[in-house]
Amino acid sequence: MKSWSRVVAVSLLLGASGCGEGAIMVKEVDDGGVVVYPYRAEQGNLLSSFRKEAVRLMEQKCPGGWATVREGETKGRLRQASPIAGSNDIVEERRWGIQFQCK
């Protein structure tokens, strides 16, 4: 029984590490860039906890402020939600992107 619980624990850790990504800067230029973050459709992009991370990244890049050039849904990804091999639990992660320019 102990070996089974170890396998489950390791599988859960590996599965969780793949979905722990928050807001990231996917493009950076001298005077701005693009940040992307995951969100749930039922929650909306404005209420996502990762939006605060995205704003923090933009503030770090542009301490004097920034202007939003464009924002909208961007390419998401599909991932396996279950750590058990052969499971068909596929989750679609939706992502929101913000292109910004420093003032």
mmCIF file of N, CA and C in Angstrom:
data_model
loop_
_atom_site.group_PDB
_atom_site.id
_atom_site.type_symbol
_atom_site.label_atom_id
_atom_site.label_comp_id
_atom_site.label_asym_id
_atom_site.label_seq_id
_atom_site.Cartn_x
_atom_site.Cartn_y
_atom_site.Cartn_z
ATOM 1 N N MET A 1 0.817 -1.193 0.000
ATOM 2 C CA MET A 1 0.000 0.000 0.000
ATOM 3 C C MET A 1 0.861 1.257 0.000
ATOM 4 N N LYS A 2 1.994 1.218 0.663
ATOM 5 C CA LYS A 2 2.857 2.399 0.709
ATOM 6 C C LYS A 2 3.373 2.765 -0.676
ATOM 7 N N SER A 3 3.764 1.774 -1.463
ATOM 8 C CA SER A 3 4.289 2.082 -2.794
ATOM 9 C C SER A 3 3.205 2.694 -3.680
ATOM 10 N N TRP A 4 1.960 2.255 -3.542
ATOM 11 C CA TRP A 4 0.862 2.822 -4.309
ATOM 12 C C TRP A 4 0.655 4.301 -3.953
ATOM 13 N N SER A 5 0.702 4.606 -2.665
ATOM 14 C CA SER A 5 0.499 5.991 -2.255
ATOM 15 C C SER A 5 1.652 6.877 -2.728
ATOM 16 N N ARG A 6 2.838 6.335 -2.805
ATOM 17 C CA ARG A 6 3.970 7.106 -3.335
ATOM 18 C C ARG A 6 3.777 7.418 -4.811
ATOM 19 N N VAL A 7 3.312 6.426 -5.564
ATOM 20 C CA VAL A 7 3.078 6.622 -6.995
ATOM 21 C C VAL A 7 2.020 7.696 -7.205
ATOM 22 N N VAL A 8 0.957 7.651 -6.413
ATOM 23 C CA VAL A 8 -0.101 8.650 -6.537
ATOM 24 C C VAL A 8 0.431 10.031 -6.173
ATOM 25 N N ALA A 9 1.195 10.124 -5.095
ATOM 26 C CA ALA A 9 1.734 11.417 -4.663
ATOM 27 C C ALA A 9 2.658 12.013 -5.717
ATOM 28 N N VAL A 10 3.549 11.205 -6.266
ATOM 29 C CA VAL A 10 4.471 11.693 -7.296
ATOM 30 C C VAL A 10 3.693 12.113 -8.538
ATOM 31 N N SER A 11 2.693 11.346 -8.921
ATOM 32 C CA SER A 11 1.889 11.684 -10.098
ATOM 33 C C SER A 11 1.153 13.002 -9.902
ATOM 34 N N LEU A 12 0.607 13.212 -8.710
ATOM 35 C CA LEU A 12 -0.094 14.461 -8.434
ATOM 36 C C LEU A 12 0.853 15.650 -8.481
ATOM 37 N N LEU A 13 2.054 15.485 -7.939
ATOM 38 C CA LEU A 13 3.036 16.568 -7.973
ATOM 39 C C LEU A 13 3.439 16.912 -9.394
ATOM 40 N N LEU A 14 3.664 15.886 -10.203
ATOM 41 C CA LEU A 14 4.048 16.127 -11.590
ATOM 42 C C LEU A 14 2.913 16.778 -12.364
ATOM 43 N N GLY A 15 1.705 16.341 -12.119
ATOM 44 C CA GLY A 15 0.552 16.932 -12.793
ATOM 45 C C GLY A 15 0.338 18.367 -12.379
ATOM 46 N N ALA A 16 0.496 18.666 -11.105
ATOM 47 C CA ALA A 16 0.279 20.022 -10.613
ATOM 48 C C ALA A 16 1.350 20.976 -11.106
ATOM 49 N N SER A 17 2.565 20.495 -11.273
ATOM 50 C CA SER A 17 3.639 21.385 -11.724
ATOM 51 C C SER A 17 3.425 21.855 -13.148
ATOM 52 N N GLY A 18 2.718 21.084 -13.949
ATOM 53 C CA GLY A 18 2.463 21.474 -15.330
ATOM 54 C C GLY A 18 1.404 22.539 -15.480
ATOM 55 N N CYS A 19 0.559 22.739 -14.460
ATOM 56 C CA CYS A 19 -0.537 23.690 -14.608
ATOM 57 C C CYS A 19 -0.375 24.882 -13.681
ATOM 58 N N GLY A 20 0.800 25.100 -13.140
ATOM 59 C CA GLY A 20 0.991 26.179 -12.193
ATOM 60 C C GLY A 20 1.462 27.476 -12.819
ATOM 61 N N GLU A 21 1.350 27.585 -14.125
ATOM 62 C CA GLU A 21 1.847 28.764 -14.817
ATOM 63 C C GLU A 21 0.839 29.898 -14.729
ATOM 64 N N GLY A 22 1.295 31.065 -14.325
ATOM 65 C CA GLY A 22 0.425 32.234 -14.235
ATOM 66 C C GLY A 22 0.697 33.186 -15.376
ATOM 67 N N ALA A 23 0.760 34.460 -15.082
ATOM 68 C CA ALA A 23 1.027 35.479 -16.098
ATOM 69 C C ALA A 23 2.488 35.422 -16.521
ATOM 70 N N ILE A 24 2.720 35.532 -17.813
ATOM 71 C CA ILE A 24 4.084 35.524 -18.334
ATOM 72 C C ILE A 24 4.225 36.596 -19.422
ATOM 73 N N MET A 25 5.429 37.107 -19.553
ATOM 74 C CA MET A 25 5.758 38.058 -20.619
ATOM 75 C C MET A 25 6.199 37.204 -21.805
ATOM 76 N N VAL A 26 5.404 37.214 -22.874
ATOM 77 C CA VAL A 26 5.732 36.384 -24.027
ATOM 78 C C VAL A 26 6.507 37.147 -25.095
ATOM 79 N N LYS A 27 6.442 38.485 -25.038
ATOM 80 C CA LYS A 27 7.211 39.309 -25.967
ATOM 81 C C LYS A 27 7.615 40.565 -25.225
ATOM 82 N N GLU A 28 8.888 40.903 -25.341
ATOM 83 C CA GLU A 28 9.384 42.099 -24.672
ATOM 84 C C GLU A 28 10.205 42.919 -25.652
ATOM 85 N N VAL A 29 9.859 44.203 -25.757
ATOM 86 C CA VAL A 29 10.615 45.147 -26.583
ATOM 87 C C VAL A 29 11.032 46.292 -25.673
ATOM 88 N N ASP A 30 11.838 47.215 -26.195
ATOM 89 C CA ASP A 30 12.354 48.305 -25.366
ATOM 90 C C ASP A 30 11.255 49.115 -24.688
ATOM 91 N N ASP A 31 10.170 49.372 -25.413
ATOM 92 C CA ASP A 31 9.131 50.252 -24.869
ATOM 93 C C ASP A 31 7.781 49.561 -24.645
ATOM 94 N N GLY A 32 7.807 48.277 -24.319
ATOM 95 C CA GLY A 32 6.552 47.573 -24.058
ATOM 96 C C GLY A 32 6.682 46.075 -24.186
ATOM 97 N N GLY A 33 5.582 45.443 -24.565
ATOM 98 C CA GLY A 33 5.599 44.005 -24.713
ATOM 99 C C GLY A 33 4.206 43.420 -24.731
ATOM 100 N N VAL A 34 4.152 42.105 -24.520
ATOM 101 C CA VAL A 34 2.894 41.373 -24.477
ATOM 102 C C VAL A 34 2.940 40.427 -23.287
ATOM 103 N N VAL A 35 1.907 40.502 -22.437
ATOM 104 C CA VAL A 35 1.757 39.559 -21.339
ATOM 105 C C VAL A 35 0.534 38.692 -21.612
ATOM 106 N N VAL A 36 0.611 37.449 -21.149
ATOM 107 C CA VAL A 36 -0.465 36.490 -21.347
ATOM 108 C C VAL A 36 -0.742 35.803 -20.019
ATOM 109 N N TYR A 37 -2.020 35.554 -19.735
ATOM 110 C CA TYR A 37 -2.374 34.848 -18.508
ATOM 111 C C TYR A 37 -3.597 33.962 -18.741
ATOM 112 N N PRO A 38 -3.688 32.859 -17.985
ATOM 113 C CA PRO A 38 -4.848 31.971 -18.124
ATOM 114 C C PRO A 38 -6.065 32.539 -17.395
ATOM 115 N N TYR A 39 -7.244 32.165 -17.874
ATOM 116 C CA TYR A 39 -8.487 32.562 -17.206
ATOM 117 C C TYR A 39 -9.558 31.518 -17.483
ATOM 118 N N ARG A 40 -10.568 31.512 -16.640
ATOM 119 C CA ARG A 40 -11.711 30.621 -16.835
ATOM 120 C C ARG A 40 -12.845 31.419 -17.462
ATOM 121 N N ALA A 41 -13.489 30.838 -18.456
ATOM 122 C CA ALA A 41 -14.549 31.544 -19.182
ATOM 123 C C ALA A 41 -15.673 31.973 -18.252
ATOM 124 N N GLU A 42 -16.046 31.120 -17.316
ATOM 125 C CA GLU A 42 -17.152 31.460 -16.415
ATOM 126 C C GLU A 42 -16.787 32.590 -15.450
ATOM 127 N N GLN A 43 -15.512 32.775 -15.202
ATOM 128 C CA GLN A 43 -15.047 33.836 -14.307
ATOM 129 C C GLN A 43 -14.771 35.124 -15.082
ATOM 130 N N GLY A 44 -14.341 34.977 -16.303
ATOM 131 C CA GLY A 44 -14.007 36.134 -17.130
ATOM 132 C C GLY A 44 -12.552 36.539 -16.958
ATOM 133 N N ASN A 45 -12.057 37.274 -17.925
ATOM 134 C CA ASN A 45 -10.647 37.654 -17.912
ATOM 135 C C ASN A 45 -10.345 38.759 -16.905
ATOM 136 N N LEU A 46 -11.290 39.635 -16.618
ATOM 137 C CA LEU A 46 -11.031 40.745 -15.698
ATOM 138 C C LEU A 46 -10.963 40.298 -14.246
ATOM 139 N N LEU A 47 -11.652 39.226 -13.905
ATOM 140 C CA LEU A 47 -11.676 38.749 -12.521
ATOM 141 C C LEU A 47 -10.637 37.671 -12.238
ATOM 142 N N SER A 48 -9.878 37.289 -13.237
ATOM 143 C CA SER A 48 -8.849 36.270 -13.040
ATOM 144 C C SER A 48 -7.792 36.774 -12.063
ATOM 145 N N SER A 49 -7.402 35.915 -11.138
ATOM 146 C CA SER A 49 -6.353 36.295 -10.186
ATOM 147 C C SER A 49 -5.016 36.529 -10.898
ATOM 148 N N PHE A 50 -4.856 35.953 -12.065
ATOM 149 C CA PHE A 50 -3.613 36.116 -12.815
ATOM 150 C C PHE A 50 -3.528 37.484 -13.492
ATOM 151 N N ARG A 51 -4.640 38.196 -13.615
ATOM 152 C CA ARG A 51 -4.593 39.534 -14.214
ATOM 153 C C ARG A 51 -3.744 40.463 -13.352
ATOM 154 N N LYS A 52 -3.827 40.301 -12.022
ATOM 155 C CA LYS A 52 -3.000 41.118 -11.134
ATOM 156 C C LYS A 52 -1.521 40.863 -11.389
ATOM 157 N N GLU A 53 -1.164 39.609 -11.644
ATOM 158 C CA GLU A 53 0.224 39.277 -11.975
ATOM 159 C C GLU A 53 0.624 39.949 -13.283
ATOM 160 N N ALA A 54 -0.283 39.944 -14.258
ATOM 161 C CA ALA A 54 0.007 40.574 -15.552
ATOM 162 C C ALA A 54 0.247 42.075 -15.372
ATOM 163 N N VAL A 55 -0.603 42.721 -14.569
ATOM 164 C CA VAL A 55 -0.443 44.151 -14.305
ATOM 165 C C VAL A 55 0.883 44.414 -13.604
ATOM 166 N N ARG A 56 1.254 43.547 -12.678
ATOM 167 C CA ARG A 56 2.530 43.691 -11.963
ATOM 168 C C ARG A 56 3.710 43.596 -12.946
ATOM 169 N N LEU A 57 3.629 42.677 -13.906
ATOM 170 C CA LEU A 57 4.692 42.553 -14.909
ATOM 171 C C LEU A 57 4.788 43.824 -15.752
ATOM 172 N N MET A 58 3.642 44.393 -16.122
ATOM 173 C CA MET A 58 3.649 45.617 -16.916
ATOM 174 C C MET A 58 4.191 46.793 -16.101
ATOM 175 N N GLU A 59 3.864 46.839 -14.807
ATOM 176 C CA GLU A 59 4.388 47.899 -13.939
ATOM 177 C C GLU A 59 5.900 47.801 -13.787
ATOM 178 N N GLN A 60 6.416 46.574 -13.714
ATOM 179 C CA GLN A 60 7.869 46.391 -13.608
ATOM 180 C C GLN A 60 8.558 46.867 -14.886
ATOM 181 N N LYS A 61 7.946 46.575 -16.020
ATOM 182 C CA LYS A 61 8.534 46.968 -17.304
ATOM 183 C C LYS A 61 8.417 48.468 -17.526
ATOM 184 N N CYS A 62 7.290 49.058 -17.104
ATOM 185 C CA CYS A 62 7.006 50.473 -17.360
ATOM 186 C C CYS A 62 6.653 51.183 -16.055
ATOM 187 N N PRO A 63 7.638 51.530 -15.227
ATOM 188 C CA PRO A 63 7.334 52.176 -13.951
ATOM 189 C C PRO A 63 6.635 53.531 -14.098
ATOM 190 N N GLY A 64 6.768 54.175 -15.237
ATOM 191 C CA GLY A 64 6.119 55.465 -15.476
ATOM 192 C C GLY A 64 4.712 55.334 -16.042
ATOM 193 N N GLY A 65 4.225 54.120 -16.162
ATOM 194 C CA GLY A 65 2.893 53.877 -16.706
ATOM 195 C C GLY A 65 2.941 53.256 -18.092
ATOM 196 N N TRP A 66 1.811 52.783 -18.554
ATOM 197 C CA TRP A 66 1.724 52.149 -19.862
ATOM 198 C C TRP A 66 0.344 52.398 -20.450
ATOM 199 N N ALA A 67 0.247 52.177 -21.740
ATOM 200 C CA ALA A 67 -1.025 52.248 -22.451
ATOM 201 C C ALA A 67 -1.279 50.887 -23.093
ATOM 202 N N THR A 68 -2.517 50.429 -23.017
ATOM 203 C CA THR A 68 -2.882 49.171 -23.660
ATOM 204 C C THR A 68 -3.066 49.415 -25.143
ATOM 205 N N VAL A 69 -2.321 48.677 -25.955
ATOM 206 C CA VAL A 69 -2.410 48.794 -27.403
ATOM 207 C C VAL A 69 -3.544 47.913 -27.911
ATOM 208 N N ARG A 70 -3.587 46.678 -27.398
ATOM 209 C CA ARG A 70 -4.590 45.702 -27.820
ATOM 210 C C ARG A 70 -4.664 44.621 -26.767
ATOM 211 N N GLU A 71 -5.863 44.084 -26.554
ATOM 212 C CA GLU A 71 -5.993 42.933 -25.681
ATOM 213 C C GLU A 71 -7.134 42.064 -26.155
ATOM 214 N N GLY A 72 -7.019 40.778 -25.856
ATOM 215 C CA GLY A 72 -8.051 39.835 -26.264
ATOM 216 C C GLY A 72 -7.602 38.416 -26.022
ATOM 217 N N GLU A 73 -8.497 37.496 -26.345
ATOM 218 C CA GLU A 73 -8.180 36.080 -26.160
ATOM 219 C C GLU A 73 -7.114 35.669 -27.159
ATOM 220 N N THR A 74 -6.179 34.875 -26.677
ATOM 221 C CA THR A 74 -5.089 34.410 -27.511
ATOM 222 C C THR A 74 -5.065 32.885 -27.486
ATOM 223 N N LYS A 75 -4.146 32.307 -28.180
ATOM 224 C CA LYS A 75 -4.065 30.854 -28.282
ATOM 225 C C LYS A 75 -3.867 30.228 -26.909
ATOM 226 N N GLY A 76 -4.740 29.316 -26.557
ATOM 227 C CA GLY A 76 -4.632 28.583 -25.301
ATOM 228 C C GLY A 76 -3.877 27.290 -25.504
ATOM 229 N N ARG A 77 -4.141 26.354 -24.611
ATOM 230 C CA ARG A 77 -3.504 25.050 -24.760
ATOM 231 C C ARG A 77 -4.409 23.977 -24.169
ATOM 232 N N LEU A 78 -4.196 22.743 -24.610
ATOM 233 C CA LEU A 78 -4.900 21.597 -24.056
ATOM 234 C C LEU A 78 -3.920 20.849 -23.173
ATOM 235 N N ARG A 79 -4.409 20.399 -22.029
ATOM 236 C CA ARG A 79 -3.544 19.606 -21.148
ATOM 237 C C ARG A 79 -4.354 18.490 -20.527
ATOM 238 N N GLN A 80 -3.643 17.428 -20.157
ATOM 239 C CA GLN A 80 -4.288 16.292 -19.508
ATOM 240 C C GLN A 80 -4.451 16.621 -18.032
ATOM 241 N N ALA A 81 -5.682 16.569 -17.537
ATOM 242 C CA ALA A 81 -5.966 16.947 -16.157
ATOM 243 C C ALA A 81 -5.728 15.820 -15.178
ATOM 244 N N SER A 82 -5.765 14.597 -15.647
ATOM 245 C CA SER A 82 -5.598 13.454 -14.758
ATOM 246 C C SER A 82 -4.181 12.918 -14.859
ATOM 247 N N PRO A 83 -3.534 12.667 -13.720
ATOM 248 C CA PRO A 83 -2.170 12.124 -13.766
ATOM 249 C C PRO A 83 -2.129 10.636 -14.087
ATOM 250 N N ILE A 84 -3.282 10.006 -14.232
ATOM 251 C CA ILE A 84 -3.338 8.567 -14.496
ATOM 252 C C ILE A 84 -3.263 8.336 -16.001
ATOM 253 N N ALA A 85 -2.299 7.537 -16.425
ATOM 254 C CA ALA A 85 -2.117 7.256 -17.842
ATOM 255 C C ALA A 85 -3.363 6.592 -18.404
ATOM 256 N N GLY A 86 -3.739 6.974 -19.608
ATOM 257 C CA GLY A 86 -4.903 6.402 -20.256
ATOM 258 C C GLY A 86 -6.195 7.133 -19.951
ATOM 259 N N SER A 87 -6.150 8.096 -19.084
ATOM 260 C CA SER A 87 -7.339 8.871 -18.757
ATOM 261 C C SER A 87 -7.612 9.876 -19.868
ATOM 262 N N ASN A 88 -8.872 10.161 -20.099
ATOM 263 C CA ASN A 88 -9.243 11.089 -21.170
ATOM 264 C C ASN A 88 -9.699 12.438 -20.636
ATOM 265 N N ASP A 89 -9.248 12.820 -19.460
ATOM 266 C CA ASP A 89 -9.625 14.107 -18.890
ATOM 267 C C ASP A 89 -8.738 15.196 -19.474
ATOM 268 N N ILE A 90 -9.222 15.814 -20.549
ATOM 269 C CA ILE A 90 -8.484 16.874 -21.218
ATOM 270 C C ILE A 90 -9.140 18.207 -20.850
ATOM 271 N N VAL A 91 -8.317 19.170 -20.474
ATOM 272 C CA VAL A 91 -8.805 20.497 -20.086
ATOM 273 C C VAL A 91 -8.243 21.515 -21.064
ATOM 274 N N GLU A 92 -9.115 22.407 -21.540
ATOM 275 C CA GLU A 92 -8.660 23.492 -22.403
ATOM 276 C C GLU A 92 -8.393 24.705 -21.534
ATOM 277 N N GLU A 93 -7.167 25.199 -21.575
ATOM 278 C CA GLU A 93 -6.818 26.417 -20.848
ATOM 279 C C GLU A 93 -6.986 27.594 -21.797
ATOM 280 N N ARG A 94 -7.826 28.542 -21.398
ATOM 281 C CA ARG A 94 -8.012 29.752 -22.179
ATOM 282 C C ARG A 94 -7.015 30.789 -21.677
ATOM 283 N N ARG A 95 -6.529 31.620 -22.587
ATOM 284 C CA ARG A 95 -5.532 32.631 -22.233
ATOM 285 C C ARG A 95 -5.936 33.991 -22.783
ATOM 286 N N TRP A 96 -5.597 35.014 -22.016
ATOM 287 C CA TRP A 96 -5.879 36.397 -22.392
ATOM 288 C C TRP A 96 -4.552 37.120 -22.573
ATOM 289 N N GLY A 97 -4.423 37.888 -23.621
ATOM 290 C CA GLY A 97 -3.190 38.610 -23.893
ATOM 291 C C GLY A 97 -3.396 40.110 -23.854
ATOM 292 N N ILE A 98 -2.380 40.820 -23.376
ATOM 293 C CA ILE A 98 -2.403 42.279 -23.342
ATOM 294 C C ILE A 98 -1.116 42.788 -23.992
ATOM 295 N N GLN A 99 -1.259 43.510 -25.094
ATOM 296 C CA GLN A 99 -0.119 44.182 -25.711
ATOM 297 C C GLN A 99 -0.091 45.597 -25.148
ATOM 298 N N PHE A 100 1.052 46.029 -24.640
ATOM 299 C CA PHE A 100 1.137 47.330 -23.994
ATOM 300 C C PHE A 100 2.376 48.087 -24.458
ATOM 301 N N GLN A 101 2.310 49.412 -24.276
ATOM 302 C CA GLN A 101 3.428 50.278 -24.634
ATOM 303 C C GLN A 101 3.673 51.243 -23.483
ATOM 304 N N CYS A 102 4.930 51.392 -23.116
ATOM 305 C CA CYS A 102 5.293 52.302 -22.018
ATOM 306 C C CYS A 102 5.028 53.744 -22.430
ATOM 307 N N LYS A 103 4.623 54.566 -21.468
ATOM 308 C CA LYS A 103 4.379 55.990 -21.725
ATOM 309 C C LYS A 103 5.666 56.771 -21.638
#
